[in-house]
Coordinates of N, CA and C in Angstrom, one line a residue:
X1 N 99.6 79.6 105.8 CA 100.7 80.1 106.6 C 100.4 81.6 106.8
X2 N 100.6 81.8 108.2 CA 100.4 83.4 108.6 C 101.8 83.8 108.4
X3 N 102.1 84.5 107.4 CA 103.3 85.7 107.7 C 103.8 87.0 108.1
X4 N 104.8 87.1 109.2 CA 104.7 88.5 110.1 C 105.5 89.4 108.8
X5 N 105.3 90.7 109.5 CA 106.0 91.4 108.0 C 107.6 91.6 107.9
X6 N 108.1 90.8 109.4 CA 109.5 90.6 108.6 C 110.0 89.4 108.0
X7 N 109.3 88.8 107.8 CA 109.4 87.7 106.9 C 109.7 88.1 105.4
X8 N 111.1 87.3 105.0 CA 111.4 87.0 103.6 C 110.9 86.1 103.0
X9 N 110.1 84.7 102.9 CA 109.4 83.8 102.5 C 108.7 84.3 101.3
X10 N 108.6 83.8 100.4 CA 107.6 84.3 99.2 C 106.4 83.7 99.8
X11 N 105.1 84.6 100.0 CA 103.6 84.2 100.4 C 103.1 83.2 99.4
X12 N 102.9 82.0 99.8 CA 102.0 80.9 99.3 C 101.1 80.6 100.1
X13 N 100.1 80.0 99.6 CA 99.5 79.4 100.6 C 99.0 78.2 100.4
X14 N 99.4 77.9 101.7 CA 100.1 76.3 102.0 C 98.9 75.6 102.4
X15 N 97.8 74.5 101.1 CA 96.9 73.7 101.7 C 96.9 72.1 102.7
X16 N 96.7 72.1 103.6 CA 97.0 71.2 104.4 C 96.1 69.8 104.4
X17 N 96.2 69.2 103.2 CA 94.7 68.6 103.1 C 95.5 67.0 103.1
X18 N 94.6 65.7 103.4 CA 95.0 64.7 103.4 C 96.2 64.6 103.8
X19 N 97.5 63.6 103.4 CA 98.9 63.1 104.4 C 99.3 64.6 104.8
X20 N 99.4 66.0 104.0 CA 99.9 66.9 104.7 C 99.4 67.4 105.7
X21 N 98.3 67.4 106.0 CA 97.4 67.9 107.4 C 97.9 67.2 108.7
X22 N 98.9 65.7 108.6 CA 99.5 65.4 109.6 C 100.6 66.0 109.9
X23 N 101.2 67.2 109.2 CA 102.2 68.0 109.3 C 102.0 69.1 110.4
X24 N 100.9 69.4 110.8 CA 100.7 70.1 112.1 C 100.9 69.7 113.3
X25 N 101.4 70.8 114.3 CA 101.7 70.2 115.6 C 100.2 69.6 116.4
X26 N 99.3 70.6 116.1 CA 97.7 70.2 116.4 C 97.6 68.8 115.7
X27 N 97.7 68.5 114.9 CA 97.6 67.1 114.5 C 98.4 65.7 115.1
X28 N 99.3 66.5 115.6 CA 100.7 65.3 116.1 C 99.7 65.3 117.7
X29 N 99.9 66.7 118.8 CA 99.1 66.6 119.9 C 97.7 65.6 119.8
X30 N 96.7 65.4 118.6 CA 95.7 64.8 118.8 C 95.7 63.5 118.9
X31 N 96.8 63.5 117.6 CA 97.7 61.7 117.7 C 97.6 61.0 118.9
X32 N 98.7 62.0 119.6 CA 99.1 61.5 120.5 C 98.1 61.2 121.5
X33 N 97.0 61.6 122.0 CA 96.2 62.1 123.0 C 95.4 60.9 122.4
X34 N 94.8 60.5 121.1 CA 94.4 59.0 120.7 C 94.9 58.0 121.2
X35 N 96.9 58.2 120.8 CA 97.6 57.1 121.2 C 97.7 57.1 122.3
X36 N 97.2 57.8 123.5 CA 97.4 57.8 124.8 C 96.6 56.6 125.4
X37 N 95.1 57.0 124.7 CA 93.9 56.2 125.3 C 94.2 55.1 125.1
X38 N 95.0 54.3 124.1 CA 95.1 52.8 123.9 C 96.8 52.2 124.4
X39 N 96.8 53.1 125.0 CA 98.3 52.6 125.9 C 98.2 51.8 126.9
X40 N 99.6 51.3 127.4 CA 99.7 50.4 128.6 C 99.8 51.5 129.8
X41 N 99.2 51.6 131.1 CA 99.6 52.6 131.9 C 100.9 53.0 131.8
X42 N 102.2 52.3 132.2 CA 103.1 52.6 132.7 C 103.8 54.1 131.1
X43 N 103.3 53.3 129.8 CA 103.9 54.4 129.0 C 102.7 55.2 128.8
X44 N 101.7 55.1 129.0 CA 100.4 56.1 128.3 C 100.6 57.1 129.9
X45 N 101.3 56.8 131.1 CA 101.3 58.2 132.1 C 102.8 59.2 131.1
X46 N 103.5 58.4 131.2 CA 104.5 59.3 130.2 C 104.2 59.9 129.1
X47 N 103.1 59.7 128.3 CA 102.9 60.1 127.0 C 101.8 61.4 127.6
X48 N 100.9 61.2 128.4 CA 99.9 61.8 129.3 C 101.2 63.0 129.4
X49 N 101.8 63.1 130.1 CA 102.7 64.3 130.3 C 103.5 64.6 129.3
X50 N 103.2 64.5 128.2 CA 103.5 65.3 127.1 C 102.3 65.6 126.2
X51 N 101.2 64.8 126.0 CA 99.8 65.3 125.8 C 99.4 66.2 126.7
X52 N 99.0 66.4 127.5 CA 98.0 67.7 128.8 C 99.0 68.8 128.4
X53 N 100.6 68.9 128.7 CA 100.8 70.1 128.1 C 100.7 70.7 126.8
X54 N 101.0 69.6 125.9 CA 101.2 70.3 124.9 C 99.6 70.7 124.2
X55 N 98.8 70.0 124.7 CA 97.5 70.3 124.2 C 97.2 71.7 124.8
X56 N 97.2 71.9 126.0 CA 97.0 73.4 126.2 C 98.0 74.4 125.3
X57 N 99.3 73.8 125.1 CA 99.6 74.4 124.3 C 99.6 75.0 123.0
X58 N 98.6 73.8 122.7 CA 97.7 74.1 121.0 C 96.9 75.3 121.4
X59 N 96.1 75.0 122.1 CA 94.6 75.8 122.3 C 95.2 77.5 122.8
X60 N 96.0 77.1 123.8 CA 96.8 78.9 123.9 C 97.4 79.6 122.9
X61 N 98.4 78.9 121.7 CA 98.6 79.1 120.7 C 97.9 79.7 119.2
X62 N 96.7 79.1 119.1 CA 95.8 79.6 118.1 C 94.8 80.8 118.8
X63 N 94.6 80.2 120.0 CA 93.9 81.7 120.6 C 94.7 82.7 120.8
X64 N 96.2 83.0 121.2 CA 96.3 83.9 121.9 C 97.3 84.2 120.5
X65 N 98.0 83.5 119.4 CA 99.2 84.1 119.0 C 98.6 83.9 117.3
X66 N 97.9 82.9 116.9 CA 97.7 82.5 115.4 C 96.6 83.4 114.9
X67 N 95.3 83.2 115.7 CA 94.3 84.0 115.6 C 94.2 85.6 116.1
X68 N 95.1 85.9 116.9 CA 95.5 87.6 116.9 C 96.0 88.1 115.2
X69 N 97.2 87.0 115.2 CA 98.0 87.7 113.9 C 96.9 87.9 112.6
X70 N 96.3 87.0 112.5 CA 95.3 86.6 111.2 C 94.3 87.9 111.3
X71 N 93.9 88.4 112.7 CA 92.8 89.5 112.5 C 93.8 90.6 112.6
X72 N 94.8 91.1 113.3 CA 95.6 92.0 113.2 C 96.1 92.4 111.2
X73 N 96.3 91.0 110.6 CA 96.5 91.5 109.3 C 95.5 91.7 108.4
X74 N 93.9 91.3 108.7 CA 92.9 91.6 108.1 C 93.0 90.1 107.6
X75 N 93.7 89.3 107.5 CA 93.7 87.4 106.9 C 92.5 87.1 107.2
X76 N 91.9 86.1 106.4 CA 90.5 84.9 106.8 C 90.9 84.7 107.4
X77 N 90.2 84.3 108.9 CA 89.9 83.5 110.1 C 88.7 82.2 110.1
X78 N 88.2 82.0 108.3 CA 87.2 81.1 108.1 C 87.6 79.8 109.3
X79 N 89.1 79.6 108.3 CA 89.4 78.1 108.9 C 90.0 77.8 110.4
X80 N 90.0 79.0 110.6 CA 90.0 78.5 112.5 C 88.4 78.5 113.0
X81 N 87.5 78.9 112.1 CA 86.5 78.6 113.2 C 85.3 77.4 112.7
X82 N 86.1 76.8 111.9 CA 85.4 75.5 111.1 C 85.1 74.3 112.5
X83 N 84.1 73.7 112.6 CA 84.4 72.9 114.0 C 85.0 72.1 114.4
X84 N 85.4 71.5 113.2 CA 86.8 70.8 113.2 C 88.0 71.3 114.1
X85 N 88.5 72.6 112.8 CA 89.3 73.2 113.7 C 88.8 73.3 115.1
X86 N 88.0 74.1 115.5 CA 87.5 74.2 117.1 C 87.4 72.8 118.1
X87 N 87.6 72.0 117.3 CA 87.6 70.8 118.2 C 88.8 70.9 118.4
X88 N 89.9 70.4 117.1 CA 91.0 69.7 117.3 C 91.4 70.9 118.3
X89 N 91.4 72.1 117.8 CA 92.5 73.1 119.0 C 92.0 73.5 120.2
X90 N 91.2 72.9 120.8 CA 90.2 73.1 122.0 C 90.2 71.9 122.7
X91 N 89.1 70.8 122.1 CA 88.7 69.5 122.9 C 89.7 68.7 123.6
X92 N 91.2 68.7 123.2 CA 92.1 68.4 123.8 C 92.4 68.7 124.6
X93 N 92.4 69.6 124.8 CA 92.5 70.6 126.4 C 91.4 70.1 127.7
X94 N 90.6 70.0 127.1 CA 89.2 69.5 127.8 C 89.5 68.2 128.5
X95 N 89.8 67.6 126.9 CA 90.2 66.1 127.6 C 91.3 65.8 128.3
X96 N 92.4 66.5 128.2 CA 93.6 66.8 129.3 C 92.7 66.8 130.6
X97 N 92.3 67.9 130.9 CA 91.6 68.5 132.1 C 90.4 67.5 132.6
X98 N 89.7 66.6 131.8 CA 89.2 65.8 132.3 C 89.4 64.8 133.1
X99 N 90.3 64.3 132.3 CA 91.5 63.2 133.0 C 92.3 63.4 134.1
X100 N 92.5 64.2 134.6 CA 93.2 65.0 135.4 C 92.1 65.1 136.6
X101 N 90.9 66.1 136.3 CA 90.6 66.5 137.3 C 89.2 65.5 137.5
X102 N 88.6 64.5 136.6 CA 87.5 64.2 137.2 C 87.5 62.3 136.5
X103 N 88.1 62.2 136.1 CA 88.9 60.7 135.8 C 89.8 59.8 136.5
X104 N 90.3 60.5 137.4 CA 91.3 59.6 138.3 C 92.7 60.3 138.5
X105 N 92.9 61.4 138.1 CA 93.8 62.4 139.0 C 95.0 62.1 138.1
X106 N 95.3 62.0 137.1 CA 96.5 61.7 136.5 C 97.7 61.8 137.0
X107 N 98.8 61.3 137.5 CA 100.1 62.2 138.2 C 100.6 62.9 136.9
X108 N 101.2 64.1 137.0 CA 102.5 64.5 136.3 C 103.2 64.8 137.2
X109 N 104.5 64.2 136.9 CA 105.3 64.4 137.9 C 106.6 64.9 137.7
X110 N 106.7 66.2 138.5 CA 107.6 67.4 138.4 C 109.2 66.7 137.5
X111 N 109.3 65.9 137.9 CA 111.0 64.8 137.6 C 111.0 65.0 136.1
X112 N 109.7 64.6 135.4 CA 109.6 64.5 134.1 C 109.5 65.6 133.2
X113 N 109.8 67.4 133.8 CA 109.5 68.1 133.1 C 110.1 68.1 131.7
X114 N 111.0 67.4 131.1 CA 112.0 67.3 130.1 C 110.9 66.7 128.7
X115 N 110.4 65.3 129.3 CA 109.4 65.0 128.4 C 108.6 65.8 127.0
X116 N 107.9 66.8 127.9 CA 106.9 67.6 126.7 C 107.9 68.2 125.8
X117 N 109.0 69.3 126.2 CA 110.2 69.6 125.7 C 110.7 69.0 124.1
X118 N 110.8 67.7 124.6 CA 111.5 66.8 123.9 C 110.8 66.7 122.8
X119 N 109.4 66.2 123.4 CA 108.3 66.3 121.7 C 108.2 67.2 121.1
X120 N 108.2 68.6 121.5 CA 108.3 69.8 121.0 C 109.2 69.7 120.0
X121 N 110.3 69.5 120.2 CA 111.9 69.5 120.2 C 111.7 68.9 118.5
X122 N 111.2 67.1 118.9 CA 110.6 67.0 118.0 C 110.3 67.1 116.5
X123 N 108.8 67.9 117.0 CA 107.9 68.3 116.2 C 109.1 69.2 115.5
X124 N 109.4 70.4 116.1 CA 110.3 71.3 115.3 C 111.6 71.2 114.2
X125 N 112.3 69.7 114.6 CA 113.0 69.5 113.5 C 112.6 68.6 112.8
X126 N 111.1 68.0 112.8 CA 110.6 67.7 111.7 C 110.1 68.7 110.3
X127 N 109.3 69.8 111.3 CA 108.3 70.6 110.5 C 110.2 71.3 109.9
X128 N 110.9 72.1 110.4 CA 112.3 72.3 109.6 C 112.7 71.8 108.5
X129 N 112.4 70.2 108.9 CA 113.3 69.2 107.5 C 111.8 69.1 106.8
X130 N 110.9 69.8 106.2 CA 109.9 69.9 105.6 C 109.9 70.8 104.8
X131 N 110.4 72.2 105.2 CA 110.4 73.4 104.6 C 110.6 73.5 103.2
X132 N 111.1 72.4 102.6 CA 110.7 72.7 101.5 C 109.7 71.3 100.6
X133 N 109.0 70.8 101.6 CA 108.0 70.2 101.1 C 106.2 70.6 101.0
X134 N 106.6 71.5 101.7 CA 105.0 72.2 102.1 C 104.3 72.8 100.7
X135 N 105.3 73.1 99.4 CA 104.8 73.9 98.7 C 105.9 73.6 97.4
X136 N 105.4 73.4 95.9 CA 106.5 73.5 95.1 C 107.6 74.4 94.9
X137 N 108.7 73.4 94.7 CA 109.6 73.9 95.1 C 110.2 75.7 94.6
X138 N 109.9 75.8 93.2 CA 110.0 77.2 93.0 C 109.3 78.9 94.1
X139 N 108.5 78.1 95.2 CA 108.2 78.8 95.4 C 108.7 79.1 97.2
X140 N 110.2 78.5 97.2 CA 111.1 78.0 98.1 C 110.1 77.7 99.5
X141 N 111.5 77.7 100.5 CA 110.9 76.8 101.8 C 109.6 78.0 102.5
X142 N 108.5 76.7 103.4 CA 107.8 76.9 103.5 C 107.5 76.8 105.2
X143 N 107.0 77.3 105.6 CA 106.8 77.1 107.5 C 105.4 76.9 108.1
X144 N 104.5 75.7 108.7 CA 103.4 75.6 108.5 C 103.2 76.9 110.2
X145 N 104.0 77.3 110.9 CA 103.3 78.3 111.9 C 104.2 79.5 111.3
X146 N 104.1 80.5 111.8 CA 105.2 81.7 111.2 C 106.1 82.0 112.2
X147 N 105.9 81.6 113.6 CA 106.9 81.5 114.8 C 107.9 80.2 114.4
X148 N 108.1 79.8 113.2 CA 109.0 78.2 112.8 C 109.9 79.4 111.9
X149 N 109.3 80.4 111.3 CA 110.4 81.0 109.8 C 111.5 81.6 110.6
X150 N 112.6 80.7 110.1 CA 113.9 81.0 110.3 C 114.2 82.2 109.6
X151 N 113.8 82.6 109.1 CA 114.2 83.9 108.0 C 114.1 85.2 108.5
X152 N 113.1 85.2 110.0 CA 112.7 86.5 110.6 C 113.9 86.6 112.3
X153 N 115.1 85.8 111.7 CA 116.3 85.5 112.5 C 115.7 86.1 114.4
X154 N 116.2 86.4 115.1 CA 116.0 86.7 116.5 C 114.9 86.4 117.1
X155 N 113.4 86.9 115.9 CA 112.2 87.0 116.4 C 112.0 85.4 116.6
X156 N 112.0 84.2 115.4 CA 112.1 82.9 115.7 C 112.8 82.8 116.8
X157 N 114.1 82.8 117.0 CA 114.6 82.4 118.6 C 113.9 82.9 119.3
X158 N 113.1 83.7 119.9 CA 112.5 84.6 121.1 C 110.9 83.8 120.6
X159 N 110.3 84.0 120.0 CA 109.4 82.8 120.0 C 108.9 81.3 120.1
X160 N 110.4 80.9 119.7 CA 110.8 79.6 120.4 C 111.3 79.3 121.9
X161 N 111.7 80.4 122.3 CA 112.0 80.1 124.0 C 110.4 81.0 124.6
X162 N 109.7 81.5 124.1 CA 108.5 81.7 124.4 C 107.6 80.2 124.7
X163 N 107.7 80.1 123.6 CA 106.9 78.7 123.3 C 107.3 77.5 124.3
X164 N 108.4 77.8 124.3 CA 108.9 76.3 125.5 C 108.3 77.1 127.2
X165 N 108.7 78.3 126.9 CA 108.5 78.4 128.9 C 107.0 78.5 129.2
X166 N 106.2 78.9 128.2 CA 104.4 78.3 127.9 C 104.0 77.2 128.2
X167 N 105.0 76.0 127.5 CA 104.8 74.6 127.3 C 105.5 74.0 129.0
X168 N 106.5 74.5 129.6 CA 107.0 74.7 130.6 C 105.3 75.0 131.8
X169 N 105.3 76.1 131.8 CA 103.8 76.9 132.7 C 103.1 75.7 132.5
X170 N 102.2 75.2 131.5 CA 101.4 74.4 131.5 C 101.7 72.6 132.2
X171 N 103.1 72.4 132.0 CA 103.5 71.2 132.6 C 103.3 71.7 134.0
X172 N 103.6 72.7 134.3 CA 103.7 73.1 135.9 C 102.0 72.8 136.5
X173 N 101.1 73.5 135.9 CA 100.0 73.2 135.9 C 99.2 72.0 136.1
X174 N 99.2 71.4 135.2 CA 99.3 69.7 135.6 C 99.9 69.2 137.0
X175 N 101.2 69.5 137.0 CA 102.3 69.2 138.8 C 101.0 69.8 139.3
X176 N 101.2 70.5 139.7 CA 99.9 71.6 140.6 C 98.8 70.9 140.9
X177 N 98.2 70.8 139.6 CA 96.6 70.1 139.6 C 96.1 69.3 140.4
X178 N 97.5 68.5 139.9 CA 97.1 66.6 141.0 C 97.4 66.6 142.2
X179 N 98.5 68.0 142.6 CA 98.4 68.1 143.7 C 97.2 68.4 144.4
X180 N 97.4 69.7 144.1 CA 95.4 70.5 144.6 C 94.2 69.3 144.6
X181 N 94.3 68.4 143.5 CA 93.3 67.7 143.5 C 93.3 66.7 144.7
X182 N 94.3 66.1 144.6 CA 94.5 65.4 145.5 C 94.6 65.2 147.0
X183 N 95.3 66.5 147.4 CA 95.9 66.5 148.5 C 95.3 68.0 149.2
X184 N 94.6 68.8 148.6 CA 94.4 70.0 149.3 C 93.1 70.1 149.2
X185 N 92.0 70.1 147.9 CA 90.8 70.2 147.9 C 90.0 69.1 148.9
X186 N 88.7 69.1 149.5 CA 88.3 68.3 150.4 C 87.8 67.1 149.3
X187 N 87.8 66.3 150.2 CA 87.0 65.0 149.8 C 86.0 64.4 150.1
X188 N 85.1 65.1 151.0 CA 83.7 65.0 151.1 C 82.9 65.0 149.9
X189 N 81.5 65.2 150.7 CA 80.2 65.1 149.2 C 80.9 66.3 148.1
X190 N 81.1 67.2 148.3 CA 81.0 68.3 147.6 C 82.6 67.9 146.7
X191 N 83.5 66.7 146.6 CA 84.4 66.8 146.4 C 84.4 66.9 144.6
X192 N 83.1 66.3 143.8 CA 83.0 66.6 142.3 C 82.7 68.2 142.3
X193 N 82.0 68.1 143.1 CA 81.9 70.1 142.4 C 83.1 70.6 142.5
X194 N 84.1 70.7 143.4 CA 85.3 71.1 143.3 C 86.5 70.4 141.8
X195 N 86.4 69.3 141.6 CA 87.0 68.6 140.8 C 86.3 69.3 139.4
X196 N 84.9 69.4 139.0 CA 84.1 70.1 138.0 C 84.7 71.7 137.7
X197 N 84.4 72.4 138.7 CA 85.1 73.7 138.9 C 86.4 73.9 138.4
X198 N 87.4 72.7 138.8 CA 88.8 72.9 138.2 C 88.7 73.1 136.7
X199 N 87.8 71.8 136.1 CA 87.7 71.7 134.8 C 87.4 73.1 134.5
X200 N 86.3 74.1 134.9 CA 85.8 74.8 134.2 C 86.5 76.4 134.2
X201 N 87.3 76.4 135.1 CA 88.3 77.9 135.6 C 89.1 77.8 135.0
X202 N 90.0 76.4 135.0 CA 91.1 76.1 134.1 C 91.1 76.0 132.7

C-alpha cells in the first residue's frame, strides 16, 4: 500500500500473494480481458468495452499516479518493475489496441459509455467491503490503492472523479478509434501501416 501523507491508516504492508492478489483492480481487468477471449460475441463486445478502457486505465494509473508516488516518497519500486508486474499493467493495453486496431476493428459504441463506469463502480465497493481483510485486524482497515483511503476525506472523492473522467477519456478513445479506423484512414495497400501506427502512437 502506497500511503499519501494525509493519511490516518496505520502503515502495513499489505502482501498480495495467492487468493489475495485477485483483490487488485489490475487483476480483475486481466480477468476480464481472459474472459473476454472465450466469450460469445454478442456479450464478449460488451465486456470488450469495459476491458479496452479499463486496461488503459491500469497502465495510466501505475505509470502516471502509483509509480510517481512510490519515487516521490523514496518507496521500493522493485515490484512494479518485476515482469510480471510489467506485463499485467501494460500487455493489456496492447492487447486492447490490438484488437481494435489490427484484429477486426472492435465497435465501442458511444450508447454504452455507462458500462466501464459500472465495473469500476464495482471493483470499488468490493475492494471497500475488504478494508479490513487485507491485513489483521489489529492493524485496522486497509486500502489496496491509496486513492480508495477514505480517511484522506476530499482528496478520495477528487481522485475518484478523476479516475472515472480518465476511465471516461479512454472509452472516448476507443469511440474514436473504430471510427478513424474505419471510416477515415484509407484502405488501400498501405492500410496495415496505418492500422500498426495506431497501435504504436496510442
Amino acid at each position: 500500500m502506497n500511503y499519501l501523507p494525509s493519511s490516518k491508516l496505520k502503515k502495513y504492508p499489505i502482501h498480495f500473494h495467492g487468493i489475495k492478489s485477485q483483490g487488485l483492480f489490475t487483476k480483475w481487468c486481466w480477468n476480464l480481458h481472459l474472459f473476454f477471449s472465450t466469450m460469445a460475441i454478442a456479450t464478449a463486445l460488451v465486456v470488450f468495452e469495459i476491458a479496452a478502457p479499463s486496461a488503459m486505465l491500469v497502465s495510466a494509473v501505475v505509470a502516471h499516479g502509483i509509480w510517481p508516488q512510490l519515487l516521490k516518497k523514496g518507496d521500493d519500486t522493485a515490484h512494479l518493475k518485476r515482469p510480471v508486474s510489467l506485463l499485467q499493467h501494460n500487455l493489456n493495453t496492447v492487447f486492447a489496441l490490438t484488437e481494435t486496431a489490427l484484429l477486426g476493428a472492435i465497435r465501442v459504441r458511444p450508447t454504452d459509455f455507462v458500462v466501464a463506469p459500472l465495473f469500476g463502480i464495482t471493483y470499488l465497493l468490493f475492494a471497500w467491503s475488504m478494508t479490513h481483510n487485507w491485513a489483521p485486524k489489529e492493524e485496522g482497515p486497509q486500502f489496496p490503492y491509496f486513492f480508495l483511503d477514505t480517511t484522506m476525506g476530499w482528496i478520495t472523492t477528487l481522485s475518484l472523479l478523476i479516475l472515472l473522467l480518465v476511465l471516461l477519456m479512454f472509452f472516448g478513445i476507443f469511440c474514436l478509434a473504430e471510427f478513424v479506423l474505419t471510416e477515415v484512414l484509407p484502405t488501400d495497400s498501405y492500410a496495415l501501416f496505418w492500422h500498426v501506427a495506431f497501435v504504436i502512437v496510442t
